[in-house]
Tab-separated table of C-alpha atoms in Angstrom:
chain	number	residue	atom	x	y	z
A	18	UNK	CA	35.102	102.993	149.894
A	19	UNK	CA	37.858	104.958	148.185
A	20	UNK	CA	40.551	102.425	147.403
A	21	UNK	CA	43.359	104.635	146.153
A	22	UNK	CA	43.559	107.207	148.977
A	23	UNK	CA	46.271	105.594	151.105
A	24	UNK	CA	49.590	106.755	149.651
A	25	UNK	CA	51.504	104.542	152.109
A	26	UNK	CA	50.296	101.345	150.480
A	27	UNK	CA	50.286	99.792	147.053
A	28	UNK	CA	46.978	98.788	145.502
A	29	UNK	CA	47.016	95.953	142.989
A	30	UNK	CA	43.943	95.057	140.950
A	31	UNK	CA	44.423	91.622	139.411
A	32	UNK	CA	42.616	88.471	138.301
A	33	UNK	CA	43.609	85.294	140.161
A	34	UNK	CA	42.669	83.170	137.123
A	35	UNK	CA	45.450	84.755	135.063
A	36	UNK	CA	48.958	83.315	135.548
A	37	UNK	CA	50.790	86.558	134.727
A	38	UNK	CA	48.557	88.405	137.207
A	39	UNK	CA	49.456	85.843	139.899
A	40	UNK	CA	53.172	86.308	139.204
A	41	UNK	CA	52.749	90.074	139.518
A	42	UNK	CA	50.900	89.608	142.816
A	43	UNK	CA	53.670	87.381	144.177
A	44	UNK	CA	56.269	89.995	143.243
A	45	UNK	CA	54.464	92.823	145.033
A	46	UNK	CA	53.752	90.660	148.088
A	47	UNK	CA	57.525	90.583	148.620
A	48	UNK	CA	57.868	94.368	148.798
A	49	UNK	CA	58.255	96.317	152.033
A	50	UNK	CA	55.151	98.463	151.401
A	51	UNK	CA	51.719	97.338	152.574
A	52	UNK	CA	49.691	95.889	149.722
A	53	UNK	CA	45.942	96.094	149.159
A	54	UNK	CA	45.076	93.154	146.903
A	55	UNK	CA	41.894	93.421	144.853
A	56	UNK	CA	41.039	90.235	142.994
A	57	UNK	CA	38.476	90.982	140.286
A	58	UNK	CA	37.210	87.399	140.507
A	59	UNK	CA	36.099	87.678	144.120
A	60	UNK	CA	36.092	91.378	145.000
A	61	UNK	CA	33.214	93.184	143.366
A	62	UNK	CA	34.165	96.750	142.596
A	63	UNK	CA	31.468	99.364	142.277
A	64	UNK	CA	31.125	101.606	139.276
A	65	UNK	CA	32.468	104.459	141.398
A	66	UNK	CA	35.556	102.426	142.360
A	67	UNK	CA	36.210	101.472	138.723
A	68	UNK	CA	35.829	105.156	137.801
A	69	UNK	CA	38.398	106.074	140.463
A	70	UNK	CA	40.799	103.419	139.182
A	71	UNK	CA	40.373	104.310	135.524
A	72	UNK	CA	40.655	108.053	136.252
A	73	UNK	CA	44.088	107.532	137.800
A	74	UNK	CA	45.246	105.049	135.147
A	75	UNK	CA	48.179	106.620	133.332
A	76	UNK	CA	47.715	105.300	129.847
A	77	UNK	CA	45.267	104.406	127.141
A	78	UNK	CA	42.266	102.756	128.789
A	79	UNK	CA	41.860	100.394	125.866
A	80	UNK	CA	45.174	98.798	126.866
A	81	UNK	CA	43.670	97.264	130.004
A	82	UNK	CA	41.172	95.191	128.000
A	83	UNK	CA	42.019	91.864	126.400
A	84	UNK	CA	40.529	92.780	123.046
A	85	UNK	CA	40.890	89.165	121.896
A	86	UNK	CA	38.507	88.000	124.631
A	87	UNK	CA	35.314	86.473	123.254
A	88	UNK	CA	33.090	88.904	125.155
A	89	UNK	CA	34.697	91.812	123.306
A	90	UNK	CA	34.473	90.372	119.805
A	91	UNK	CA	31.452	92.558	119.010
A	92	UNK	CA	32.489	95.531	121.151
A	93	UNK	CA	35.090	98.056	120.054
A	94	UNK	CA	36.637	99.441	123.246
A	95	UNK	CA	38.493	102.050	121.190
A	96	UNK	CA	35.261	103.583	119.884
A	97	UNK	CA	34.907	106.977	121.542
A	98	UNK	CA	31.145	106.745	121.155
A	99	UNK	CA	31.062	104.029	123.806
A	100	UNK	CA	29.643	105.074	127.122
A	101	UNK	CA	32.138	104.751	129.988
A	102	UNK	CA	29.406	102.956	131.908
A	103	UNK	CA	29.560	100.185	129.310
A	104	UNK	CA	33.266	99.737	130.031
A	105	UNK	CA	32.572	99.574	133.780
A	106	UNK	CA	29.867	96.952	133.250
A	107	UNK	CA	32.159	94.851	131.093
A	108	UNK	CA	34.925	94.941	133.724
A	109	UNK	CA	32.534	94.241	136.588
A	110	UNK	CA	30.695	91.387	134.880
A	111	UNK	CA	33.642	89.864	133.009
A	112	UNK	CA	36.806	90.118	135.114
A	113	UNK	CA	38.711	87.958	132.621
A	114	UNK	CA	38.833	90.867	130.162
A	115	UNK	CA	41.394	92.633	132.402
A	116	UNK	CA	44.560	92.194	130.335
A	117	UNK	CA	47.153	93.383	132.862
A	118	UNK	CA	47.107	93.947	136.603
A	119	UNK	CA	46.654	97.582	137.558
A	120	UNK	CA	48.969	99.055	140.194
């Protein structure tokens, strides 16, 4: 399922266990545009979907990771030698590492 194809709706990827993510969700729920909500705690995204999201992300990919999270203490997300698949696996298996919601 391609999740970013519909230009008439907003897509928000967030983590319901994070208070700032919940505030962001509440804000966008009040907009006039339809909203596709993807909660990384309950909605399992495939590697292809994460690739689609990260390909369209307009910024440094390392900024979406909470680099202070315990799971990342021994993993340098800024290291260009890291395989992108490793980043997908971290996001899929540890949704708490998502620092900010992605719109």
